[in-house]
CSV table of C-alpha atoms in Angstrom, one decimal:
chain,number,residue,atom,x,y,z
A,1,UNK,CA,-49.0,-9.4,67.0
A,2,UNK,CA,-48.9,-6.6,69.7
A,3,UNK,CA,-52.2,-5.2,71.1
A,4,UNK,CA,-53.6,-2.6,68.8
A,5,UNK,CA,-55.3,0.7,69.3
A,6,UNK,CA,-57.3,1.8,66.2
A,7,UNK,CA,-57.9,5.5,65.6
A,8,UNK,CA,-61.0,5.6,63.4
A,9,UNK,CA,-62.2,9.0,62.2
A,10,UNK,CA,-62.1,11.7,59.6
A,11,UNK,CA,-59.4,14.2,58.6
A,12,UNK,CA,-58.7,15.1,62.2
A,13,UNK,CA,-57.7,11.5,62.8
A,14,UNK,CA,-56.0,11.2,59.3
A,15,UNK,CA,-53.8,14.2,60.1
A,16,UNK,CA,-53.0,13.0,63.7
A,17,UNK,CA,-49.5,11.8,62.7
A,18,UNK,CA,-48.4,15.2,61.5
A,19,UNK,CA,-45.8,17.0,63.6
A,20,UNK,CA,-47.3,17.4,67.1
A,21,UNK,CA,-50.2,15.1,66.2
A,22,UNK,CA,-52.2,13.3,68.9
A,23,UNK,CA,-52.0,9.9,67.0
A,24,UNK,CA,-48.2,10.1,66.7
A,25,UNK,CA,-47.9,11.0,70.4
A,26,UNK,CA,-49.9,7.9,71.3
A,27,UNK,CA,-47.7,5.8,69.1
A,28,UNK,CA,-44.7,7.3,70.9
A,29,UNK,CA,-45.8,6.7,74.5
A,30,UNK,CA,-46.8,3.1,73.7
A,31,UNK,CA,-43.9,2.5,71.4
A,32,UNK,CA,-42.7,-0.7,73.1
A,33,UNK,CA,-46.2,-1.9,74.0
A,34,UNK,CA,-49.0,-1.3,71.6
A,35,UNK,CA,-49.4,-0.6,67.8
A,36,UNK,CA,-51.4,2.5,67.1
A,37,UNK,CA,-53.2,1.9,63.8
A,38,UNK,CA,-54.3,4.9,61.8
A,39,UNK,CA,-57.7,4.7,60.1
A,40,UNK,CA,-58.5,8.3,59.4
A,41,UNK,CA,-60.4,9.2,56.3
A,42,UNK,CA,-60.4,12.9,55.3
A,43,UNK,CA,-63.8,14.3,54.4
A,44,UNK,CA,-65.7,11.2,55.7
A,45,UNK,CA,-68.9,11.3,57.7
A,46,UNK,CA,-70.5,8.5,59.8
A,47,UNK,CA,-72.7,7.4,56.9
A,48,UNK,CA,-69.7,6.5,54.8
A,49,UNK,CA,-67.8,5.1,57.8
A,50,UNK,CA,-70.4,2.4,58.1
A,51,UNK,CA,-69.4,1.2,54.6
A,52,UNK,CA,-65.9,0.3,55.9
A,53,UNK,CA,-66.8,-1.3,59.1
A,54,UNK,CA,-66.7,-4.9,58.0
A,55,UNK,CA,-63.3,-4.5,56.5
A,56,UNK,CA,-61.7,-2.4,59.2
A,57,UNK,CA,-63.2,-4.3,62.1
A,58,UNK,CA,-64.0,-7.9,60.8
A,59,UNK,CA,-66.3,-9.8,63.2
A,60,UNK,CA,-65.2,-13.3,62.6
A,61,UNK,CA,-61.6,-14.6,62.9
A,62,UNK,CA,-61.8,-16.2,59.5
A,63,UNK,CA,-62.7,-12.8,58.1
A,64,UNK,CA,-59.3,-11.4,59.2
A,65,UNK,CA,-58.0,-13.1,56.0
A,66,UNK,CA,-60.9,-12.5,53.8
A,67,UNK,CA,-59.5,-11.7,50.4
A,68,UNK,CA,-61.7,-9.5,48.2
A,69,UNK,CA,-62.1,-10.2,44.4
A,70,UNK,CA,-58.9,-8.4,43.6
A,71,UNK,CA,-56.8,-10.3,46.2
A,72,UNK,CA,-56.7,-7.3,48.6
A,73,UNK,CA,-56.4,-8.7,52.1
A,74,UNK,CA,-58.4,-6.8,54.6
A,75,UNK,CA,-58.7,-6.7,58.4
A,76,UNK,CA,-56.4,-7.3,61.2
A,77,UNK,CA,-55.3,-10.5,63.0
A,78,UNK,CA,-56.9,-9.7,66.4
A,79,UNK,CA,-59.5,-7.4,67.7
A,80,UNK,CA,-58.1,-4.1,68.9
A,81,UNK,CA,-57.7,-3.4,72.6
A,82,UNK,CA,-59.1,0.1,72.1
A,83,UNK,CA,-60.7,2.1,69.4
A,84,UNK,CA,-61.2,5.9,69.2
A,85,UNK,CA,-64.2,7.0,67.2
A,86,UNK,CA,-63.8,10.6,66.1
A,87,UNK,CA,-66.5,11.7,63.6
A,88,UNK,CA,-69.0,14.5,63.3
A,89,UNK,CA,-67.0,17.5,61.9
A,90,UNK,CA,-68.3,16.5,58.4
A,91,UNK,CA,-71.7,15.2,59.4
A,92,UNK,CA,-72.3,18.7,60.9
A,93,UNK,CA,-71.5,20.5,57.6
A,94,UNK,CA,-74.4,22.7,56.8
A,95,UNK,CA,-76.7,21.9,53.9
A,96,UNK,CA,-76.4,25.5,52.8
A,97,UNK,CA,-72.6,25.5,52.5
A,98,UNK,CA,-69.9,23.9,50.4
A,99,UNK,CA,-69.9,20.8,52.5
A,100,UNK,CA,-73.5,19.8,51.9
A,101,UNK,CA,-72.4,16.5,50.3
A,102,UNK,CA,-71.0,15.5,53.6
A,103,UNK,CA,-74.0,16.6,55.7
A,104,UNK,CA,-75.7,13.9,57.8
A,105,UNK,CA,-78.7,14.8,60.0
A,106,UNK,CA,-77.9,14.7,63.7
A,107,UNK,CA,-80.3,11.9,64.5
A,108,UNK,CA,-78.7,9.7,61.9
A,109,UNK,CA,-75.2,10.8,63.1
A,110,UNK,CA,-76.1,9.5,66.5
A,111,UNK,CA,-77.6,6.3,65.1
A,112,UNK,CA,-74.6,5.7,62.9
A,113,UNK,CA,-72.2,6.1,65.9
A,114,UNK,CA,-74.3,3.6,67.7
A,115,UNK,CA,-74.0,1.1,64.8
A,116,UNK,CA,-70.3,1.6,64.7
A,117,UNK,CA,-70.0,0.9,68.5
A,118,UNK,CA,-72.3,-2.1,68.3
A,119,UNK,CA,-70.4,-3.6,65.4
A,120,UNK,CA,-67.1,-3.3,67.2
A,121,UNK,CA,-68.5,-4.6,70.6
A,122,UNK,CA,-70.3,-7.5,68.9
A,123,UNK,CA,-67.0,-8.8,67.6
A,124,UNK,CA,-65.1,-8.0,70.7
A,125,UNK,CA,-67.0,-6.9,73.9
A,126,UNK,CA,-63.9,-6.1,75.8
A,127,UNK,CA,-62.5,-3.6,73.4
A,128,UNK,CA,-62.4,-0.1,75.0
A,129,UNK,CA,-64.3,2.2,72.7
A,130,UNK,CA,-63.9,6.0,73.2
A,131,UNK,CA,-66.2,8.4,71.5
A,132,UNK,CA,-64.7,11.8,70.6
A,133,UNK,CA,-66.9,14.8,69.7
A,134,UNK,CA,-65.9,17.1,66.8
A,135,UNK,CA,-63.9,20.1,67.8
A,136,UNK,CA,-65.5,23.6,68.0
A,137,UNK,CA,-65.7,25.6,64.8
A,138,UNK,CA,-64.3,29.1,64.3
A,139,UNK,CA,-66.3,30.6,61.4
A,140,UNK,CA,-64.0,33.5,61.0
A,141,UNK,CA,-61.0,31.1,60.8
A,142,UNK,CA,-62.9,29.1,58.1
A,143,UNK,CA,-63.5,32.2,56.2
A,144,UNK,CA,-59.9,33.4,56.4
A,145,UNK,CA,-58.8,30.0,55.2
A,146,UNK,CA,-61.2,30.0,52.3
A,147,UNK,CA,-60.0,33.4,51.3
A,148,UNK,CA,-56.4,32.3,51.5
A,149,UNK,CA,-57.3,29.6,48.9
A,150,UNK,CA,-59.8,31.2,46.6
A,151,UNK,CA,-59.5,35.0,47.2
A,152,UNK,CA,-62.6,36.9,46.3
A,153,UNK,CA,-64.2,33.8,45.0
A,154,UNK,CA,-64.4,32.2,48.4
A,155,UNK,CA,-67.9,31.5,49.5
A,156,UNK,CA,-69.2,33.9,52.1
A,157,UNK,CA,-71.7,31.2,53.4
A,158,UNK,CA,-70.2,29.3,56.3
A,159,UNK,CA,-69.7,25.6,55.6
A,160,UNK,CA,-70.0,24.9,59.3
A,161,UNK,CA,-71.1,26.8,62.4
A,162,UNK,CA,-70.0,26.3,66.0
A,163,UNK,CA,-73.6,26.1,67.2
A,164,UNK,CA,-74.6,23.3,64.7
A,165,UNK,CA,-71.4,21.3,65.5
A,166,UNK,CA,-72.2,21.7,69.2
A,167,UNK,CA,-75.5,19.9,68.7
A,168,UNK,CA,-73.6,17.0,67.2
A,169,UNK,CA,-71.1,17.0,70.0
A,170,UNK,CA,-73.9,16.9,72.6
A,171,UNK,CA,-75.4,13.9,70.9
A,172,UNK,CA,-72.1,12.2,70.8
A,173,UNK,CA,-71.6,12.6,74.6
A,174,UNK,CA,-75.3,11.6,75.2
A,175,UNK,CA,-74.8,8.4,73.2
A,176,UNK,CA,-71.6,7.6,75.1
A,177,UNK,CA,-73.5,7.9,78.4
A,178,UNK,CA,-76.3,5.8,77.1
A,179,UNK,CA,-73.9,3.1,76.1
A,180,UNK,CA,-71.7,3.4,79.2
A,181,UNK,CA,-68.7,4.4,77.2
A,182,UNK,CA,-66.0,7.0,78.0
A,183,UNK,CA,-66.1,10.1,75.8
A,184,UNK,CA,-64.0,13.1,75.1
A,185,UNK,CA,-66.0,16.3,74.6
A,186,UNK,CA,-63.4,18.2,72.6
A,187,UNK,CA,-66.1,20.8,71.6
A,188,UNK,CA,-66.6,21.9,75.1
A,189,UNK,CA,-63.1,21.3,76.4
A,190,UNK,CA,-61.4,23.6,73.9
A,191,UNK,CA,-63.8,26.4,74.5
A,192,UNK,CA,-62.8,26.5,78.1
A,193,UNK,CA,-59.6,28.1,77.0
A,194,UNK,CA,-59.5,31.9,76.0
A,195,UNK,CA,-58.5,32.3,72.4
A,196,UNK,CA,-59.3,28.7,71.5
A,197,UNK,CA,-60.2,29.8,68.0
A,198,UNK,CA,-56.6,30.4,67.0
A,199,UNK,CA,-54.8,28.5,69.7
A,200,UNK,CA,-56.3,25.1,69.0
A,201,UNK,CA,-57.6,25.4,65.3
A,202,UNK,CA,-55.3,26.0,62.3
A,203,UNK,CA,-58.2,26.8,59.8
A,204,UNK,CA,-61.2,27.1,62.0
A,205,UNK,CA,-61.7,23.3,62.0
A,206,UNK,CA,-58.4,21.3,62.0
A,207,UNK,CA,-56.0,21.2,64.9
A,208,UNK,CA,-52.9,23.1,65.7
A,209,UNK,CA,-50.2,21.2,67.7
A,210,UNK,CA,-51.7,22.7,70.8
A,211,UNK,CA,-55.2,21.5,69.7
A,212,UNK,CA,-53.7,18.0,69.2
A,213,UNK,CA,-52.2,18.2,72.7
A,214,UNK,CA,-55.7,18.7,74.1
A,215,UNK,CA,-57.0,15.6,72.4
A,216,UNK,CA,-53.9,13.6,73.3
A,217,UNK,CA,-54.1,14.4,77.0
A,218,UNK,CA,-57.8,13.7,77.2
A,219,UNK,CA,-57.5,10.4,75.4
A,220,UNK,CA,-54.5,9.3,77.4
A,221,UNK,CA,-56.3,10.0,80.6
A,222,UNK,CA,-58.9,7.4,79.7
A,223,UNK,CA,-56.2,4.9,78.6
A,224,UNK,CA,-54.4,5.4,81.8
A,225,UNK,CA,-57.6,4.7,83.8
A,226,UNK,CA,-57.9,1.5,81.8
A,227,UNK,CA,-54.3,0.5,82.9
A,228,UNK,CA,-52.7,0.8,79.5
A,229,UNK,CA,-49.6,2.5,81.0
A,230,UNK,CA,-49.0,-0.8,82.9
A,231,UNK,CA,-49.0,-2.9,79.7
A,232,UNK,CA,-45.7,-4.9,79.4
A,233,UNK,CA,-42.9,-4.2,76.9
A,234,UNK,CA,-43.0,-6.6,74.0
A,235,UNK,CA,-39.3,-7.5,74.5
A,236,UNK,CA,-37.0,-6.8,77.6
A,237,UNK,CA,-35.8,-3.4,78.4
A,238,UNK,CA,-32.1,-2.8,77.5
A,239,UNK,CA,-31.3,-2.6,81.2
A,240,UNK,CA,-32.5,-6.1,81.9
A,241,UNK,CA,-30.3,-7.7,79.3
A,242,UNK,CA,-27.1,-9.4,80.6
A,243,UNK,CA,-24.4,-8.7,78.0
A,244,UNK,CA,-22.8,-12.1,78.6
A,245,UNK,CA,-26.1,-14.1,78.3
A,246,UNK,CA,-28.5,-11.9,76.4
A,247,UNK,CA,-30.8,-14.8,75.5
A,248,UNK,CA,-31.8,-15.2,79.2
A,249,UNK,CA,-33.8,-12.0,79.4
A,250,UNK,CA,-35.6,-12.9,76.2
A,251,UNK,CA,-36.5,-16.3,77.3
A,252,UNK,CA,-37.8,-15.0,80.6
A,253,UNK,CA,-39.7,-12.1,79.0
A,254,UNK,CA,-43.1,-13.2,77.7
A,255,UNK,CA,-45.7,-10.5,78.3
A,256,UNK,CA,-49.1,-11.7,79.2
A,257,UNK,CA,-51.6,-9.7,77.2
B,1,UNK,CA,-54.7,-5.8,56.3
B,2,UNK,CA,-53.0,-2.9,54.6
B,3,UNK,CA,-49.4,-3.2,53.4
B,4,UNK,CA,-46.9,-2.6,56.2
B,5,UNK,CA,-43.6,-0.8,56.5
B,6,UNK,CA,-41.7,-2.0,59.5
B,7,UNK,CA,-39.2,0.3,61.2
B,8,UNK,CA,-36.7,-1.9,63.0
B,9,UNK,CA,-33.9,-0.4,65.0
B,10,UNK,CA,-32.7,1.1,68.3
B,11,UNK,CA,-33.7,4.2,70.2
B,12,UNK,CA,-33.4,6.4,67.1
B,13,UNK,CA,-36.2,4.3,65.6
B,14,UNK,CA,-38.1,4.0,68.9
B,15,UNK,CA,-38.2,7.8,69.2
B,16,UNK,CA,-39.2,8.3,65.6
B,17,UNK,CA,-42.8,9.1,66.5
B,18,UNK,CA,-41.9,12.0,68.7
B,19,UNK,CA,-42.9,15.5,67.4
B,20,UNK,CA,-41.1,16.0,64.1
B,21,UNK,CA,-40.0,12.3,64.0
B,22,UNK,CA,-39.1,10.5,60.8
B,23,UNK,CA,-41.4,7.5,61.6
B,24,UNK,CA,-44.5,9.7,62.2
B,25,UNK,CA,-43.8,11.6,59.0
B,26,UNK,CA,-43.8,8.3,57.1
B,27,UNK,CA,-47.1,7.3,58.8
B,28,UNK,CA,-48.6,10.7,57.8
B,29,UNK,CA,-47.7,10.6,54.1
B,30,UNK,CA,-48.9,7.0,53.7
B,31,UNK,CA,-51.9,7.5,56.0
B,32,UNK,CA,-54.5,6.1,53.6
B,33,UNK,CA,-52.2,3.5,52.1
B,34,UNK,CA,-49.7,1.8,54.3
B,35,UNK,CA,-49.4,1.0,58.0
B,36,UNK,CA,-46.0,2.1,59.4
B,37,UNK,CA,-45.1,-0.3,62.2
B,38,UNK,CA,-42.8,0.8,65.0
B,39,UNK,CA,-40.3,-1.8,66.1
B,40,UNK,CA,-37.6,0.4,67.8
B,41,UNK,CA,-35.8,-0.9,70.8
B,42,UNK,CA,-33.9,1.7,72.9
B,43,UNK,CA,-30.3,0.6,73.8
B,44,UNK,CA,-30.4,-2.5,71.6
B,45,UNK,CA,-27.5,-3.6,69.4
B,46,UNK,CA,-27.6,-6.0,66.4
B,47,UNK,CA,-26.7,-9.0,68.6
B,48,UNK,CA,-29.9,-8.6,70.7
B,49,UNK,CA,-31.8,-7.7,67.5
B,50,UNK,CA,-31.2,-11.3,66.3
B,51,UNK,CA,-33.0,-12.6,69.3
B,52,UNK,CA,-36.3,-11.0,68.2
B,53,UNK,CA,-36.2,-11.8,64.5
B,54,UNK,CA,-38.4,-14.9,64.6
B,55,UNK,CA,-41.1,-13.0,66.4
B,56,UNK,CA,-41.0,-9.7,64.6
B,57,UNK,CA,-40.5,-11.3,61.1
B,58,UNK,CA,-42.1,-14.8,61.3
B,59,UNK,CA,-41.0,-16.9,58.3
B,60,UNK,CA,-43.9,-19.3,57.9
B,61,UNK,CA,-47.5,-18.1,57.5
B,62,UNK,CA,-48.6,-20.5,60.3
B,63,UNK,CA,-46.0,-18.8,62.6
B,64,UNK,CA,-48.0,-15.6,62.2
B,65,UNK,CA,-50.3,-17.0,64.9
B,66,UNK,CA,-47.7,-18.8,66.9
B,67,UNK,CA,-48.7,-18.4,70.5
B,68,UNK,CA,-45.9,-18.5,73.0
B,69,UNK,CA,-46.1,-20.3,76.3
B,70,UNK,CA,-47.9,-17.4,78.0
B,71,UNK,CA,-50.5,-17.0,75.2
B,72,UNK,CA,-48.8,-13.9,73.7
B,73,UNK,CA,-49.5,-13.8,70.0
B,74,UNK,CA,-46.6,-12.7,68.0
B,75,UNK,CA,-45.9,-11.7,64.4
B,76,UNK,CA,-48.0,-10.2,61.7
B,77,UNK,CA,-50.5,-11.5,59.2
B,78,UNK,CA,-48.5,-10.7,56.1
B,79,UNK,CA,-44.8,-10.0,55.3
B,80,UNK,CA,-44.1,-6.3,55.2
B,81,UNK,CA,-43.6,-4.5,51.9
B,82,UNK,CA,-40.6,-2.7,53.3
B,83,UNK,CA,-38.3,-2.8,56.3
B,84,UNK,CA,-35.8,-0.2,57.5
B,85,UNK,CA,-33.0,-1.6,59.5
B,86,UNK,CA,-31.3,1.1,61.6
B,87,UNK,CA,-28.8,-0.2,64.1
B,88,UNK,CA,-25.2,0.6,64.9
B,89,UNK,CA,-25.3,3.5,67.3
B,90,UNK,CA,-25.1,1.0,70.2
B,91,UNK,CA,-22.9,-1.5,68.5
B,92,UNK,CA,-20.3,1.2,68.1
B,93,UNK,CA,-20.3,2.1,71.8
B,94,UNK,CA,-16.8,2.0,73.1
B,95,UNK,CA,-15.5,-0.8,75.3
B,96,UNK,CA,-13.8,1.9,77.4
B,97,UNK,CA,-17.0,3.9,78.1
B,98,UNK,CA,-20.3,3.6,79.9
B,99,UNK,CA,-21.9,1.7,76.9
B,100,UNK,CA,-19.5,-1.2,76.9
B,101,UNK,CA,-22.4,-3.6,77.6
B,102,UNK,CA,-23.8,-2.6,74.3
B,103,UNK,CA,-20.6,-2.9,72.2
B,104,UNK,CA,-20.5,-5.3,69.3
B,105,UNK,CA,-17.3,-5.6,67.3
B,106,UNK,CA,-17.7,-4.2,63.8
B,107,UNK,CA,-17.2,-7.5,62.0
B,108,UNK,CA,-20.0,-9.1,64.0
B,109,UNK,CA,-22.1,-6.0,63.5
B,110,UNK,CA,-21.8,-6.5,59.7
B,111,UNK,CA,-22.5,-10.2,60.0
B,112,UNK,CA,-25.5,-9.6,62.3
B,113,UNK,CA,-27.0,-7.1,59.8
B,114,UNK,CA,-26.5,-9.7,57.0
B,115,UNK,CA,-28.3,-12.3,59.1
B,116,UNK,CA,-31.2,-9.9,59.7
B,117,UNK,CA,-31.5,-9.1,56.0
B,118,UNK,CA,-31.2,-12.8,55.1
B,119,UNK,CA,-33.9,-13.7,57.6
B,120,UNK,CA,-36.3,-11.2,56.2
B,121,UNK,CA,-35.5,-12.0,52.6
B,122,UNK,CA,-35.8,-15.7,53.1
B,123,UNK,CA,-39.4,-15.3,54.3
B,124,UNK,CA,-40.3,-12.7,51.7
B,125,UNK,CA,-37.8,-12.0,48.9
B,126,UNK,CA,-39.8,-9.1,47.5
B,127,UNK,CA,-39.7,-7.1,50.7
B,128,UNK,CA,-37.8,-3.8,50.1
B,129,UNK,CA,-35.0,-3.7,52.8
B,130,UNK,CA,-33.2,-0.5,53.5
B,131,UNK,CA,-30.1,-0.4,55.6
B,132,UNK,CA,-29.5,2.9,57.5
B,133,UNK,CA,-26.2,3.8,59.1
B,134,UNK,CA,-25.9,5.2,62.6
B,135,UNK,CA,-25.9,9.0,62.7
B,136,UNK,CA,-22.6,10.8,63.5
B,137,UNK,CA,-21.5,11.4,67.1
B,138,UNK,CA,-20.8,14.8,68.6
B,139,UNK,CA,-18.6,13.9,71.5
B,140,UNK,CA,-18.9,17.4,73.0
B,141,UNK,CA,-22.7,17.1,72.8
B,142,UNK,CA,-22.6,13.8,74.6
B,143,UNK,CA,-20.4,15.2,77.3
B,144,UNK,CA,-22.8,18.3,77.8
B,145,UNK,CA,-25.7,15.9,78.0
B,146,UNK,CA,-24.0,13.7,80.6
B,147,UNK,CA,-23.1,16.8,82.6
B,148,UNK,CA,-26.7,17.9,82.5
B,149,UNK,CA,-27.7,14.6,84.0
B,150,UNK,CA,-24.9,13.8,86.5
B,151,UNK,CA,-23.0,17.1,87.0
B,152,UNK,CA,-19.5,16.6,88.1
B,153,UNK,CA,-20.1,12.8,88.4
B,154,UNK,CA,-20.5,12.6,84.6
B,155,UNK,CA,-17.8,10.3,83.0
B,156,UNK,CA,-15.2,12.2,81.1
B,157,UNK,CA,-14.5,9.1,79.0
B,158,UNK,CA,-16.6,9.4,75.8
B,159,UNK,CA,-19.1,6.5,75.4
B,160,UNK,CA,-18.9,6.8,71.6
B,161,UNK,CA,-16.7,8.6,69.1
B,162,UNK,CA,-17.5,9.9,65.7
B,163,UNK,CA,-14.6,8.0,64.1
B,164,UNK,CA,-15.6,4.6,65.6
B,165,UNK,CA,-19.2,5.0,64.6
B,166,UNK,CA,-17.9,6.0,61.1
B,167,UNK,CA,-16.3,2.6,60.8
B,168,UNK,CA,-19.6,0.9,61.5
B,169,UNK,CA,-21.4,3.2,59.0
B,170,UNK,CA,-18.9,2.3,56.3
B,171,UNK,CA,-19.5,-1.4,56.9
B,172,UNK,CA,-23.3,-0.9,56.8
B,173,UNK,CA,-23.0,0.7,53.4
B,174,UNK,CA,-20.5,-1.9,52.2
B,175,UNK,CA,-22.9,-4.6,53.1
B,176,UNK,CA,-25.8,-2.9,51.4
B,177,UNK,CA,-23.7,-2.7,48.2
B,178,UNK,CA,-22.7,-6.4,48.6
B,179,UNK,CA,-26.3,-7.5,48.9
B,180,UNK,CA,-27.7,-5.1,46.3
B,181,UNK,CA,-29.8,-3.2,48.8
B,182,UNK,CA,-30.5,0.6,49.0
B,183,UNK,CA,-28.9,2.3,52.0
B,184,UNK,CA,-29.0,5.6,53.7
B,185,UNK,CA,-25.6,6.8,54.9
B,186,UNK,CA,-26.9,9.1,57.7
B,187,UNK,CA,-23.4,9.4,59.1
B,188,UNK,CA,-21.9,11.0,56.0
B,189,UNK,CA,-25.0,12.8,54.9
B,190,UNK,CA,-25.4,14.8,58.1
B,191,UNK,CA,-21.8,15.8,58.2
B,192,UNK,CA,-22.2,17.5,54.8
B,193,UNK,CA,-24.0,20.3,56.6
B,194,UNK,CA,-22.1,22.9,58.6
B,195,UNK,CA,-23.1,22.8,62.3
B,196,UNK,CA,-24.5,19.3,62.0
B,197,UNK,CA,-23.5,18.7,65.7
B,198,UNK,CA,-26.3,20.9,67.1
B,199,UNK,CA,-28.5,21.2,64.1
B,200,UNK,CA,-29.2,17.5,63.7
B,201,UNK,CA,-28.3,16.0,67.2
B,202,UNK,CA,-30.0,16.8,70.4
B,203,UNK,CA,-27.6,15.1,72.8
B,204,UNK,CA,-24.7,14.3,70.5
B,205,UNK,CA,-26.4,11.0,69.3
B,206,UNK,CA,-30.3,11.3,69.1
B,207,UNK,CA,-32.0,13.4,66.4
B,208,UNK,CA,-33.5,16.8,66.5
B,209,UNK,CA,-36.5,17.5,64.3
B,210,UNK,CA,-34.1,18.7,61.7
B,211,UNK,CA,-32.1,15.5,62.0
B,212,UNK,CA,-35.3,13.5,61.8
B,213,UNK,CA,-36.1,15.4,58.6
B,214,UNK,CA,-32.8,14.3,57.0
B,215,UNK,CA,-33.6,10.6,57.7
B,216,UNK,CA,-37.2,11.0,56.5
B,217,UNK,CA,-36.3,12.7,53.2
B,218,UNK,CA,-33.6,10.1,52.4
B,219,UNK,CA,-35.9,7.1,53.1
B,220,UNK,CA,-38.8,8.6,51.3
B,221,UNK,CA,-36.5,9.1,48.2
B,222,UNK,CA,-36.0,5.3,48.2
B,223,UNK,CA,-39.7,4.5,48.7
B,224,UNK,CA,-40.6,6.9,45.9
B,225,UNK,CA,-38.2,5.2,43.6
B,226,UNK,CA,-39.9,1.9,44.5
B,227,UNK,CA,-43.3,3.4,43.5
B,228,UNK,CA,-44.7,3.7,47.0
B,229,UNK,CA,-46.3,7.0,46.4
B,230,UNK,CA,-48.4,5.4,43.7
B,231,UNK,CA,-49.9,2.8,46.1
B,232,UNK,CA,-53.7,3.0,46.1
B,233,UNK,CA,-55.9,4.4,48.9
B,234,UNK,CA,-57.5,1.7,51.0
B,235,UNK,CA,-60.9,3.3,50.5
B,236,UNK,CA,-62.2,5.9,48.0
B,237,UNK,CA,-61.1,9.5,48.4
B,238,UNK,CA,-64.0,11.7,49.7
B,239,UNK,CA,-64.2,13.4,46.3
B,240,UNK,CA,-65.0,10.2,44.6
B,241,UNK,CA,-68.1,9.4,46.8
B,242,UNK,CA,-71.5,10.2,45.3
B,243,UNK,CA,-73.5,11.5,48.2
B,244,UNK,CA,-76.7,10.0,46.8
B,245,UNK,CA,-75.2,6.5,46.2
B,246,UNK,CA,-72.1,6.3,48.5
B,247,UNK,CA,-71.9,2.5,48.2
B,248,UNK,CA,-71.0,2.7,44.5
B,249,UNK,CA,-67.6,4.2,45.1
B,250,UNK,CA,-66.9,1.5,47.8
B,251,UNK,CA,-67.9,-1.3,45.6
B,252,UNK,CA,-65.8,0.0,42.7
B,253,UNK,CA,-62.8,0.6,44.9
B,254,UNK,CA,-60.7,-2.4,45.5
B,255,UNK,CA,-57.0,-1.7,45.6
B,256,UNK,CA,-54.7,-4.2,44.0
B,257,UNK,CA,-51.8,-4.6,46.3
């Protein structure tokens, strides 16, 4: 079992292994060192995320092999070395729009995030937990996208606004500071770049490859500071293998994790 | 623990999570269903692959938690539902070229592949094992790549030839037929397309995004036939969650695996 990084979030995490995605890019740079585990759930908010916590992050070693009534094994064999928590885009959906089912009030959003962090940390205090804010919203991009799907029947009422999402982003960063956790303020970071609306967002909400690159570089910065780039290979590099006695390199190579 | 697909191979597997990569594309389409586990080892041949087998594919459940002398936990909690075995590009390196350290005679290559399959099947007979042949070689592309790195000092002796690699590819397919396993003949498949040398290969050996797409579509075809696209989501889709009583969908949703 190699060390694991779990990416826990909504569709922006679920889609992170598409071409140019930030999750796939993490899996690539840690390809010989760490397993990047995808736990992205399209459409989910933090309220629903709480309902999965015990299964995705089991607290007791014996729970790793808990089998539910239909024999579905859940959990993982070892707590992850790091978790990214990337919710808020759906919590911030407006009560007035098509995403009202997904709306979670901002105080509850912050409280749910705190519960997720506390759950993970209670099972494994050394796990590096990173909070990621939702990306900014381009209302016009959302509208164009809705029209491309539904034509004249597209709702004219925005499902999300940039201002509302910004309030959630702020609370996410505030919570990270309160808990002493690193955070990535994607909402602010993206808006530093002119033309962020089309450059970083494909439909006013989800990420283009350039938008994925922003998330990737910010997350990797934190992993680098935590020394992840120094993690050992699971097996010896090709160059260390003596073609005459290949077993030697394997016997000598036993990474301390 | 979700079902796992393990991608076991050399650099063409290790690099499969780069942008447009076939591994990332698999992780994306199975993002709510299966974990795609990357076990790609750049430069490795089948002889060296044998030295990792017991750790990557532990045979006994108790071995899943075997701890080596330096406390490095190895293995996985459950045998994988599928494994792709994608070696041969290095085995087929010519004894006359710069890759001679990596060369493995073709009879031994076939025998090593057989041992890998037998090992996996002995621990878990129902695991779907797919054998993938090495891609074709573009000697001119290899030469250009070497020149871009070393200029005039680049070796003029080819490290690989398409004909030699073709012999390995043929033995790979023959073995799959002998063992009744599905196989992907990447070597032949790619050469059906005019201009395969530049279209599918970036340096005469490794894959462009278009080359990755060939591997992805051939592998997915086999997974589809095995019913993988019908595998259940690990947690309910957003659309099935009642916003007033979200816990209901989670209690009802227990995927049989």
